[in-house]
PDB file of N, CA, C and O in Angstrom:
ATOM      1  N   MET A  15     119.287  97.556 113.993  1.00  0.00           N
ATOM      2  CA  MET A  15     119.507  98.826 113.824  1.00  0.00           C
ATOM      3  C   MET A  15     119.877  99.454 115.210  1.00  0.00           C
ATOM      4  O   MET A  15     119.338  99.218 116.120  1.00  0.00           O
ATOM      5  N   LYS A  16     120.831 100.486 115.027  1.00  0.00           N
ATOM      6  CA  LYS A  16     121.018 101.224 116.265  1.00  0.00           C
ATOM      7  C   LYS A  16     120.026 102.321 116.453  1.00  0.00           C
ATOM      8  O   LYS A  16     119.392 102.797 115.519  1.00  0.00           O
ATOM      9  N   ILE A  17     119.991 102.953 117.692  1.00  0.00           N
ATOM     10  CA  ILE A  17     119.031 103.952 117.910  1.00  0.00           C
ATOM     11  C   ILE A  17     119.201 105.222 117.135  1.00  0.00           C
ATOM     12  O   ILE A  17     118.235 105.860 116.706  1.00  0.00           O
ATOM     13  N   GLN A  18     120.331 105.481 116.816  1.00  0.00           N
ATOM     14  CA  GLN A  18     120.680 106.701 115.910  1.00  0.00           C
ATOM     15  C   GLN A  18     119.899 106.513 114.495  1.00  0.00           C
ATOM     16  O   GLN A  18     119.309 107.531 114.049  1.00  0.00           O
ATOM     17  N   GLU A  19     119.878 105.317 113.976  1.00  0.00           N
ATOM     18  CA  GLU A  19     119.385 105.034 112.654  1.00  0.00           C
ATOM     19  C   GLU A  19     117.721 105.063 112.855  1.00  0.00           C
ATOM     20  O   GLU A  19     117.123 105.640 111.948  1.00  0.00           O
ATOM     21  N   ILE A  20     117.280 104.727 113.846  1.00  0.00           N
ATOM     22  CA  ILE A  20     115.843 104.793 114.159  1.00  0.00           C
ATOM     23  C   ILE A  20     115.364 106.135 114.257  1.00  0.00           C
ATOM     24  O   ILE A  20     114.401 106.553 113.641  1.00  0.00           O
ATOM     25  N   LEU A  21     116.112 106.873 115.027  1.00  0.00           N
ATOM     26  CA  LEU A  21     115.664 108.331 115.330  1.00  0.00           C
ATOM     27  C   LEU A  21     115.744 109.065 113.968  1.00  0.00           C
ATOM     28  O   LEU A  21     114.944 109.969 113.650  1.00  0.00           O
ATOM     29  N   ASP A  22     116.922 108.975 113.248  1.00  0.00           N
ATOM     30  CA  ASP A  22     117.053 109.661 111.913  1.00  0.00           C
ATOM     31  C   ASP A  22     116.006 109.156 111.030  1.00  0.00           C
ATOM     32  O   ASP A  22     115.557 110.062 110.304  1.00  0.00           O
ATOM     33  N   SER A  23     115.478 107.928 111.041  1.00  0.00           N
ATOM     34  CA  SER A  23     114.407 107.442 110.176  1.00  0.00           C
ATOM     35  C   SER A  23     113.127 108.175 110.388  1.00  0.00           C
ATOM     36  O   SER A  23     112.442 108.602 109.675  1.00  0.00           O
ATOM     37  N   LEU A  24     112.915 108.211 111.750  1.00  0.00           N
ATOM     38  CA  LEU A  24     111.557 108.919 112.397  1.00  0.00           C
ATOM     39  C   LEU A  24     111.697 110.434 111.961  1.00  0.00           C
ATOM     40  O   LEU A  24     110.687 110.979 111.523  1.00  0.00           O
ATOM     41  N   ASP A  25     112.878 110.994 112.134  1.00  0.00           N
ATOM     42  CA  ASP A  25     112.893 112.558 111.743  1.00  0.00           C
ATOM     43  C   ASP A  25     112.783 112.779 110.118  1.00  0.00           C
ATOM     44  O   ASP A  25     112.074 113.756 109.837  1.00  0.00           O
ATOM     45  N   LEU A  26     113.160 111.938 109.407  1.00  0.00           N
ATOM     46  CA  LEU A  26     113.023 112.015 107.884  1.00  0.00           C
ATOM     47  C   LEU A  26     111.619 111.748 107.430  1.00  0.00           C
ATOM     48  O   LEU A  26     111.191 112.261 106.515  1.00  0.00           O
ATOM     49  N   GLU A  27     110.921 110.878 108.151  1.00  0.00           N
ATOM     50  CA  GLU A  27     109.526 110.424 107.746  1.00  0.00           C
ATOM     51  C   GLU A  27     108.518 111.432 108.334  1.00  0.00           C
ATOM     52  O   GLU A  27     107.958 111.084 109.402  1.00  0.00           O
ATOM     53  N   ASN A  28     108.241 112.445 107.782  1.00  0.00           N
ATOM     54  CA  ASN A  28     107.322 113.453 108.198  1.00  0.00           C
ATOM     55  C   ASN A  28     105.872 112.842 108.318  1.00  0.00           C
ATOM     56  O   ASN A  28     105.212 113.356 109.113  1.00  0.00           O
ATOM     57  N   LYS A  29     105.579 111.855 107.474  1.00  0.00           N
ATOM     58  CA  LYS A  29     104.193 111.185 107.639  1.00  0.00           C
ATOM     59  C   LYS A  29     103.948 110.346 108.729  1.00  0.00           C
ATOM     60  O   LYS A  29     102.884 110.010 109.184  1.00  0.00           O
ATOM     61  N   ASN A  30     105.004 109.844 109.247  1.00  0.00           N
ATOM     62  CA  ASN A  30     104.881 108.924 110.388  1.00  0.00           C
ATOM     63  C   ASN A  30     105.108 109.606 111.733  1.00  0.00           C
ATOM     64  O   ASN A  30     106.006 110.504 111.765  1.00  0.00           O
ATOM     65  N   ILE A  31     104.450 109.233 112.713  1.00  0.00           N
ATOM     66  CA  ILE A  31     104.547 109.826 114.021  1.00  0.00           C
ATOM     67  C   ILE A  31     105.268 108.869 114.906  1.00  0.00           C
ATOM     68  O   ILE A  31     105.557 109.207 116.161  1.00  0.00           O
ATOM     69  N   GLY A  32     105.459 107.613 114.501  1.00  0.00           N
ATOM     70  CA  GLY A  32     106.083 106.590 115.392  1.00  0.00           C
ATOM     71  C   GLY A  32     106.374 105.357 114.762  1.00  0.00           C
ATOM     72  O   GLY A  32     106.053 105.228 113.644  1.00  0.00           O
ATOM     73  N   PHE A  33     107.042 104.433 115.440  1.00  0.00           N
ATOM     74  CA  PHE A  33     107.367 103.096 114.965  1.00  0.00           C
ATOM     75  C   PHE A  33     107.079 102.092 116.016  1.00  0.00           C
ATOM     76  O   PHE A  33     107.164 102.420 117.354  1.00  0.00           O
ATOM     77  N   GLN A  34     106.571 100.967 115.688  1.00  0.00           N
ATOM     78  CA  GLN A  34     106.623  99.734 116.658  1.00  0.00           C
ATOM     79  C   GLN A  34     107.992  99.151 116.287  1.00  0.00           C
ATOM     80  O   GLN A  34     108.332  98.811 115.203  1.00  0.00           O
ATOM     81  N   LEU A  35     108.686  98.849 117.310  1.00  0.00           N
ATOM     82  CA  LEU A  35     110.133  98.270 117.350  1.00  0.00           C
ATOM     83  C   LEU A  35     110.176  96.966 117.966  1.00  0.00           C
ATOM     84  O   LEU A  35     109.511  96.808 119.078  1.00  0.00           O
ATOM     85  N   SER A  36     111.054  96.158 117.523  1.00  0.00           N
ATOM     86  CA  SER A  36     111.602  94.881 118.214  1.00  0.00           C
ATOM     87  C   SER A  36     112.791  95.250 118.864  1.00  0.00           C
ATOM     88  O   SER A  36     113.732  95.811 118.042  1.00  0.00           O
ATOM     89  N   LYS A  37     112.955  95.148 120.082  1.00  0.00           N
ATOM     90  CA  LYS A  37     114.441  95.315 120.760  1.00  0.00           C
ATOM     91  C   LYS A  37     114.828  94.051 121.203  1.00  0.00           C
ATOM     92  O   LYS A  37     114.280  93.140 121.714  1.00  0.00           O
ATOM     93  N   ARG A  38     116.203  93.756 120.603  1.00  0.00           N
ATOM     94  CA  ARG A  38     116.820  92.580 120.732  1.00  0.00           C
ATOM     95  C   ARG A  38     117.900  92.490 121.788  1.00  0.00           C
ATOM     96  O   ARG A  38     118.733  93.473 121.817  1.00  0.00           O
ATOM     97  N   ASN A  39     117.956  91.523 122.641  1.00  0.00           N
ATOM     98  CA  ASN A  39     118.813  91.402 123.630  1.00  0.00           C
ATOM     99  C   ASN A  39     119.162  89.900 123.682  1.00  0.00           C
ATOM    100  O   ASN A  39     118.546  89.194 124.528  1.00  0.00           O
ATOM    101  N   GLY A  40     120.032  89.467 123.047  1.00  0.00           N
ATOM    102  CA  GLY A  40     120.427  87.988 122.950  1.00  0.00           C
ATOM    103  C   GLY A  40     119.293  87.332 122.261  1.00  0.00           C
ATOM    104  O   GLY A  40     118.655  87.483 121.217  1.00  0.00           O
ATOM    105  N   PHE A  41     118.670  86.273 123.064  1.00  0.00           N
ATOM    106  CA  PHE A  41     117.606  85.467 122.542  1.00  0.00           C
ATOM    107  C   PHE A  41     116.292  86.157 122.921  1.00  0.00           C
ATOM    108  O   PHE A  41     115.191  85.621 122.562  1.00  0.00           O
ATOM    109  N   ILE A  42     116.236  87.285 123.665  1.00  0.00           N
ATOM    110  CA  ILE A  42     115.078  87.925 124.238  1.00  0.00           C
ATOM    111  C   ILE A  42     114.696  89.021 123.375  1.00  0.00           C
ATOM    112  O   ILE A  42     115.510  89.917 123.011  1.00  0.00           O
ATOM    113  N   ASN A  43     113.428  89.019 122.861  1.00  0.00           N
ATOM    114  CA  ASN A  43     112.879  90.217 122.069  1.00  0.00           C
ATOM    115  C   ASN A  43     111.711  90.840 122.783  1.00  0.00           C
ATOM    116  O   ASN A  43     110.962  90.061 123.399  1.00  0.00           O
ATOM    117  N   THR A  44     111.749  92.057 122.896  1.00  0.00           N
ATOM    118  CA  THR A  44     110.710  92.803 123.470  1.00  0.00           C
ATOM    119  C   THR A  44     110.147  93.806 122.492  1.00  0.00           C
ATOM    120  O   THR A  44     110.780  94.261 121.519  1.00  0.00           O
ATOM    121  N   THR A  45     108.791  94.142 122.537  1.00  0.00           N
ATOM    122  CA  THR A  45     108.275  95.093 121.653  1.00  0.00           C
ATOM    123  C   THR A  45     108.057  96.440 122.283  1.00  0.00           C
ATOM    124  O   THR A  45     107.500  96.500 123.463  1.00  0.00           O
ATOM    125  N   TRP A  46     108.630  97.512 121.584  1.00  0.00           N
ATOM    126  CA  TRP A  46     108.436  98.858 122.035  1.00  0.00           C
ATOM    127  C   TRP A  46     107.638  99.677 121.101  1.00  0.00           C
ATOM    128  O   TRP A  46     107.613  99.372 119.919  1.00  0.00           O
ATOM    129  N   LEU A  47     107.146 100.811 121.521  1.00  0.00           N
ATOM    130  CA  LEU A  47     106.636 101.874 120.743  1.00  0.00           C
ATOM    131  C   LEU A  47     107.348 103.183 120.903  1.00  0.00           C
ATOM    132  O   LEU A  47     107.803 103.499 121.946  1.00  0.00           O
ATOM    133  N   LEU A  48     107.745 103.721 119.860  1.00  0.00           N
ATOM    134  CA  LEU A  48     108.413 104.936 119.748  1.00  0.00           C
ATOM    135  C   LEU A  48     107.607 106.074 119.026  1.00  0.00           C
ATOM    136  O   LEU A  48     107.233 105.783 117.904  1.00  0.00           O
ATOM    137  N   TYR A  49     107.285 107.203 119.746  1.00  0.00           N
ATOM    138  CA  TYR A  49     106.557 108.277 119.126  1.00  0.00           C
ATOM    139  C   TYR A  49     107.326 109.486 119.138  1.00  0.00           C
ATOM    140  O   TYR A  49     108.181 109.755 120.071  1.00  0.00           O
ATOM    141  N   LYS A  50     107.257 110.349 118.099  1.00  0.00           N
ATOM    142  CA  LYS A  50     107.881 111.593 118.163  1.00  0.00           C
ATOM    143  C   LYS A  50     106.776 112.651 118.192  1.00  0.00           C
ATOM    144  O   LYS A  50     105.751 112.601 117.313  1.00  0.00           O
ATOM    145  N   LYS A  51     106.821 113.540 119.182  1.00  0.00           N
ATOM    146  CA  LYS A  51     105.728 114.488 119.389  1.00  0.00           C
ATOM    147  C   LYS A  51     106.576 115.836 119.670  1.00  0.00           C
ATOM    148  O   LYS A  51     107.195 115.957 120.641  1.00  0.00           O
ATOM    149  N   GLU A  52     106.290 116.766 118.929  1.00  0.00           N
ATOM    150  CA  GLU A  52     107.010 118.038 118.823  1.00  0.00           C
ATOM    151  C   GLU A  52     108.546 117.668 118.625  1.00  0.00           C
ATOM    152  O   GLU A  52     108.907 117.006 117.759  1.00  0.00           O
ATOM    153  N   ASN A  53     109.331 118.116 119.633  1.00  0.00           N
ATOM    154  CA  ASN A  53     110.808 117.729 119.422  1.00  0.00           C
ATOM    155  C   ASN A  53     111.213 116.852 120.481  1.00  0.00           C
ATOM    156  O   ASN A  53     112.379 116.640 120.877  1.00  0.00           O
ATOM    157  N   ALA A  54     110.307 115.952 120.943  1.00  0.00           N
ATOM    158  CA  ALA A  54     110.587 114.987 122.031  1.00  0.00           C
ATOM    159  C   ALA A  54     110.324 113.514 121.528  1.00  0.00           C
ATOM    160  O   ALA A  54     109.542 113.435 120.628  1.00  0.00           O
ATOM    161  N   TYR A  55     110.888 112.564 122.058  1.00  0.00           N
ATOM    162  CA  TYR A  55     110.660 111.169 121.626  1.00  0.00           C
ATOM    163  C   TYR A  55     110.174 110.469 122.987  1.00  0.00           C
ATOM    164  O   TYR A  55     110.544 110.711 124.035  1.00  0.00           O
ATOM    165  N   TYR A  56     109.147 109.578 122.759  1.00  0.00           N
ATOM    166  CA  TYR A  56     108.472 108.860 123.780  1.00  0.00           C
ATOM    167  C   TYR A  56     108.633 107.370 123.591  1.00  0.00           C
ATOM    168  O   TYR A  56     108.183 107.000 122.472  1.00  0.00           O
ATOM    169  N   PHE A  57     109.162 106.607 124.553  1.00  0.00           N
ATOM    170  CA  PHE A  57     109.308 105.209 124.507  1.00  0.00           C
ATOM    171  C   PHE A  57     108.340 104.583 125.496  1.00  0.00           C
ATOM    172  O   PHE A  57     108.297 104.908 126.613  1.00  0.00           O
ATOM    173  N   PHE A  58     107.682 103.562 124.950  1.00  0.00           N
ATOM    174  CA  PHE A  58     106.685 102.716 125.792  1.00  0.00           C
ATOM    175  C   PHE A  58     106.938 101.355 125.427  1.00  0.00           C
ATOM    176  O   PHE A  58     107.084 100.763 124.306  1.00  0.00           O
ATOM    177  N   ASP A  59     106.882 100.517 126.524  1.00  0.00           N
ATOM    178  CA  ASP A  59     106.726  99.030 126.289  1.00  0.00           C
ATOM    179  C   ASP A  59     105.490  98.804 125.678  1.00  0.00           C
ATOM    180  O   ASP A  59     104.426  99.378 126.063  1.00  0.00           O
ATOM    181  N   ILE A  60     105.329  97.870 125.066  1.00  0.00           N
ATOM    182  CA  ILE A  60     104.097  97.529 124.307  1.00  0.00           C
ATOM    183  C   ILE A  60     102.873  97.261 125.392  1.00  0.00           C
ATOM    184  O   ILE A  60     101.691  97.558 125.013  1.00  0.00           O
ATOM    185  N   ASN A  61     103.134  96.906 126.555  1.00  0.00           N
ATOM    186  CA  ASN A  61     102.140  96.587 127.437  1.00  0.00           C
ATOM    187  C   ASN A  61     101.877  97.856 128.512  1.00  0.00           C
ATOM    188  O   ASN A  61     100.806  97.787 129.295  1.00  0.00           O
ATOM    189  N   GLN A  62     102.584  98.920 128.162  1.00  0.00           N
ATOM    190  CA  GLN A  62     102.346 100.099 128.975  1.00  0.00           C
ATOM    191  C   GLN A  62     101.145 100.920 128.474  1.00  0.00           C
ATOM    192  O   GLN A  62     100.837 100.878 127.237  1.00  0.00           O
ATOM    193  N   LYS A  63     100.599 101.753 129.287  1.00  0.00           N
ATOM    194  CA  LYS A  63      99.471 102.680 128.885  1.00  0.00           C
ATOM    195  C   LYS A  63     100.233 103.742 128.191  1.00  0.00           C
ATOM    196  O   LYS A  63     101.269 104.380 128.621  1.00  0.00           O
ATOM    197  N   ILE A  64      99.889 104.303 127.117  1.00  0.00           N
ATOM    198  CA  ILE A  64     100.405 105.227 126.343  1.00  0.00           C
ATOM    199  C   ILE A  64      99.912 106.673 126.921  1.00  0.00           C
ATOM    200  O   ILE A  64      98.850 106.996 126.747  1.00  0.00           O
ATOM    201  N   GLU A  65     100.861 107.243 127.509  1.00  0.00           N
ATOM    202  CA  GLU A  65     100.734 108.621 128.130  1.00  0.00           C
ATOM    203  C   GLU A  65     101.803 109.522 127.813  1.00  0.00           C
ATOM    204  O   GLU A  65     103.053 109.140 128.096  1.00  0.00           O
ATOM    205  N   PHE A  66     101.697 110.561 127.181  1.00  0.00           N
ATOM    206  CA  PHE A  66     102.716 111.427 126.825  1.00  0.00           C
ATOM    207  C   PHE A  66     103.163 112.317 127.958  1.00  0.00           C
ATOM    208  O   PHE A  66     102.837 113.589 128.087  1.00  0.00           O
ATOM    209  N   ILE A  67     103.772 111.758 128.998  1.00  0.00           N
ATOM    210  CA  ILE A  67     104.218 112.504 130.295  1.00  0.00           C
ATOM    211  C   ILE A  67     105.838 112.389 130.224  1.00  0.00           C
ATOM    212  O   ILE A  67     106.485 111.626 129.516  1.00  0.00           O
ATOM    213  N   ASP A  68     106.403 113.182 131.106  1.00  0.00           N
ATOM    214  CA  ASP A  68     107.753 113.360 131.305  1.00  0.00           C
ATOM    215  C   ASP A  68     108.515 112.073 131.551  1.00  0.00           C
ATOM    216  O   ASP A  68     109.602 111.776 131.176  1.00  0.00           O
ATOM    217  N   ALA A  69     107.881 111.141 132.212  1.00  0.00           N
ATOM    218  CA  ALA A  69     108.458 109.857 132.645  1.00  0.00           C
ATOM    219  C   ALA A  69     108.796 108.969 131.367  1.00  0.00           C
ATOM    220  O   ALA A  69     109.903 108.220 131.524  1.00  0.00           O
ATOM    221  N   TYR A  70     108.192 109.165 130.319  1.00  0.00           N
ATOM    222  CA  TYR A  70     108.523 108.467 129.002  1.00  0.00           C
ATOM    223  C   TYR A  70     109.244 109.288 128.004  1.00  0.00           C
ATOM    224  O   TYR A  70     109.420 108.829 126.807  1.00  0.00           O
ATOM    225  N   LYS A  71     109.652 110.654 128.272  1.00  0.00           N
ATOM    226  CA  LYS A  71     110.108 111.568 127.340  1.00  0.00           C
ATOM    227  C   LYS A  71     111.502 111.651 127.404  1.00  0.00           C
ATOM    228  O   LYS A  71     112.174 111.611 128.411  1.00  0.00           O
ATOM    229  N   TYR A  72     112.058 111.687 126.058  1.00  0.00           N
ATOM    230  CA  TYR A  72     113.472 111.720 125.890  1.00  0.00           C
ATOM    231  C   TYR A  72     113.803 112.874 124.916  1.00  0.00           C
ATOM    232  O   TYR A  72     113.184 112.971 123.882  1.00  0.00           O
ATOM    233  N   SER A  73     114.914 113.623 125.124  1.00  0.00           N
ATOM    234  CA  SER A  73     115.444 114.321 124.085  1.00  0.00           C
ATOM    235  C   SER A  73     116.225 113.478 123.108  1.00  0.00           C
ATOM    236  O   SER A  73     116.415 112.374 123.562  1.00  0.00           O
ATOM    237  N   LYS A  74     116.578 113.936 122.047  1.00  0.00           N
ATOM    238  CA  LYS A  74     117.402 112.977 121.077  1.00  0.00           C
ATOM    239  C   LYS A  74     118.726 112.577 121.626  1.00  0.00           C
ATOM    240  O   LYS A  74     119.101 111.459 121.675  1.00  0.00           O
ATOM    241  N   SER A  75     119.530 113.585 122.346  1.00  0.00           N
ATOM    242  CA  SER A  75     120.687 113.217 123.030  1.00  0.00           C
ATOM    243  C   SER A  75     120.421 112.127 124.218  1.00  0.00           C
ATOM    244  O   SER A  75     121.187 111.182 124.436  1.00  0.00           O
ATOM    245  N   GLU A  76     119.321 112.392 124.903  1.00  0.00           N
ATOM    246  CA  GLU A  76     119.047 111.426 126.111  1.00  0.00           C
ATOM    247  C   GLU A  76     118.781 110.048 125.476  1.00  0.00           C
ATOM    248  O   GLU A  76     119.229 109.100 126.064  1.00  0.00           O
ATOM    249  N   ALA A  77     117.959 109.977 124.407  1.00  0.00           N
ATOM    250  CA  ALA A  77     117.647 108.619 123.832  1.00  0.00           C
ATOM    251  C   ALA A  77     118.837 108.014 123.217  1.00  0.00           C
ATOM    252  O   ALA A  77     119.030 106.813 123.410  1.00  0.00           O
ATOM    253  N   LEU A  78     119.807 108.765 122.637  1.00  0.00           N
ATOM    254  CA  LEU A  78     121.032 108.115 122.167  1.00  0.00           C
ATOM    255  C   LEU A  78     121.896 107.647 123.322  1.00  0.00           C
ATOM    256  O   LEU A  78     122.450 106.492 123.069  1.00  0.00           O
ATOM    257  N   ILE A  79     121.913 108.288 124.483  1.00  0.00           N
ATOM    258  CA  ILE A  79     122.666 107.780 125.537  1.00  0.00           C
ATOM    259  C   ILE A  79     121.939 106.553 126.094  1.00  0.00           C
ATOM    260  O   ILE A  79     122.678 105.446 126.425  1.00  0.00           O
ATOM    261  N   GLU A  80     120.664 106.616 126.422  1.00  0.00           N
ATOM    262  CA  GLU A  80     119.796 105.522 127.114  1.00  0.00           C
ATOM    263  C   GLU A  80     119.907 104.266 126.231  1.00  0.00           C
ATOM    264  O   GLU A  80     119.987 103.233 126.921  1.00  0.00           O
ATOM    265  N   PHE A  81     119.718 104.426 124.940  1.00  0.00           N
ATOM    266  CA  PHE A  81     119.566 103.147 124.244  1.00  0.00           C
ATOM    267  C   PHE A  81     120.767 102.849 123.285  1.00  0.00           C
ATOM    268  O   PHE A  81     120.689 102.039 122.281  1.00  0.00           O
ATOM    269  N   GLU A  82     121.929 103.461 123.480  1.00  0.00           N
ATOM    270  CA  GLU A  82     123.088 103.260 122.705  1.00  0.00           C
ATOM    271  C   GLU A  82     123.597 101.823 122.413  1.00  0.00           C
ATOM    272  O   GLU A  82     124.052 101.496 121.420  1.00  0.00           O
ATOM    273  N   LYS A  83     123.325 100.887 123.419  1.00  0.00           N
ATOM    274  CA  LYS A  83     123.801  99.579 123.422  1.00  0.00           C
ATOM    275  C   LYS A  83     122.616  98.679 122.883  1.00  0.00           C
ATOM    276  O   LYS A  83     122.911  97.401 122.855  1.00  0.00           O
ATOM    277  N   SER A  84     121.547  99.189 122.512  1.00  0.00           N
ATOM    278  CA  SER A  84     120.384  98.258 122.100  1.00  0.00           C
ATOM    279  C   SER A  84     120.250  98.102 120.740  1.00  0.00           C
ATOM    280  O   SER A  84     120.775  99.135 119.817  1.00  0.00           O
ATOM    281  N   ASN A  85     119.869  97.025 120.297  1.00  0.00           N
ATOM    282  CA  ASN A  85     119.634  96.754 118.769  1.00  0.00           C
ATOM    283  C   ASN A  85     118.137  96.686 118.582  1.00  0.00           C
ATOM    284  O   ASN A  85     117.328  95.996 119.302  1.00  0.00           O
ATOM    285  N   PHE A  86     117.725  97.336 117.506  1.00  0.00           N
ATOM    286  CA  PHE A  86     116.105  97.540 117.237  1.00  0.00           C
ATOM    287  C   PHE A  86     115.987  97.040 115.732  1.00  0.00           C
ATOM    288  O   PHE A  86     116.798  97.056 115.011  1.00  0.00           O
ATOM    289  N   GLU A  87     114.720  96.711 115.550  1.00  0.00           N
ATOM    290  CA  GLU A  87     114.227  96.501 114.235  1.00  0.00           C
ATOM    291  C   GLU A  87     112.897  97.212 114.086  1.00  0.00           C
ATOM    292  O   GLU A  87     112.109  97.014 115.010  1.00  0.00           O
ATOM    293  N   ILE A  88     112.696  97.878 112.939  1.00  0.00           N
ATOM    294  CA  ILE A  88     111.415  98.500 112.761  1.00  0.00           C
ATOM    295  C   ILE A  88     110.367  97.429 112.344  1.00  0.00           C
ATOM    296  O   ILE A  88     110.629  96.858 111.299  1.00  0.00           O
ATOM    297  N   ASP A  89     109.324  97.302 113.134  1.00  0.00           N
ATOM    298  CA  ASP A  89     108.310  96.374 112.683  1.00  0.00           C
ATOM    299  C   ASP A  89     107.186  97.088 111.956  1.00  0.00           C
ATOM    300  O   ASP A  89     106.631  96.555 110.736  1.00  0.00           O
ATOM    301  N   LEU A  90     106.685  98.159 112.455  1.00  0.00           N
ATOM    302  CA  LEU A  90     105.513  98.904 111.697  1.00  0.00           C
ATOM    303  C   LEU A  90     105.716 100.398 111.880  1.00  0.00           C
ATOM    304  O   LEU A  90     106.465 100.822 112.849  1.00  0.00           O
ATOM    305  N   SER A  91     105.239 101.126 110.892  1.00  0.00           N
ATOM    306  CA  SER A  91     105.167 102.657 110.969  1.00  0.00           C
ATOM    307  C   SER A  91     103.841 102.954 111.571  1.00  0.00           C
ATOM    308  O   SER A  91     102.881 102.263 111.234  1.00  0.00           O
ATOM    309  N   ILE A  92     103.841 103.891 112.413  1.00  0.00           N
ATOM    310  CA  ILE A  92     102.555 104.418 113.114  1.00  0.00           C
ATOM    311  C   ILE A  92     102.178 105.748 112.451  1.00  0.00           C
ATOM    312  O   ILE A  92     103.056 106.710 112.607  1.00  0.00           O
ATOM    313  N   ASN A  93     101.148 105.941 111.936  1.00  0.00           N
ATOM    314  CA  ASN A  93     100.747 107.192 111.332  1.00  0.00           C
ATOM    315  C   ASN A  93      99.738 107.813 112.088  1.00  0.00           C
ATOM    316  O   ASN A  93      98.940 107.316 112.894  1.00  0.00           O
TER     317      ASN A  93
END
């Protein structure tokens, strides 16, 4: 899935505050966490400390630009 689809899914799912994602780059898979808090999106590598600070904060347009070439798969919904 492209980032647009992921963000749209998160926007539509009012009960979910985030997703655990698999990011695919050729043969390499990494696990990411995506949270929506207020009108911002926060991306974390699975190994990072989860802190809702500006360093991990993206607007929708920033996330679309930053991750436009990435392919994701939703592994889990986070409530």
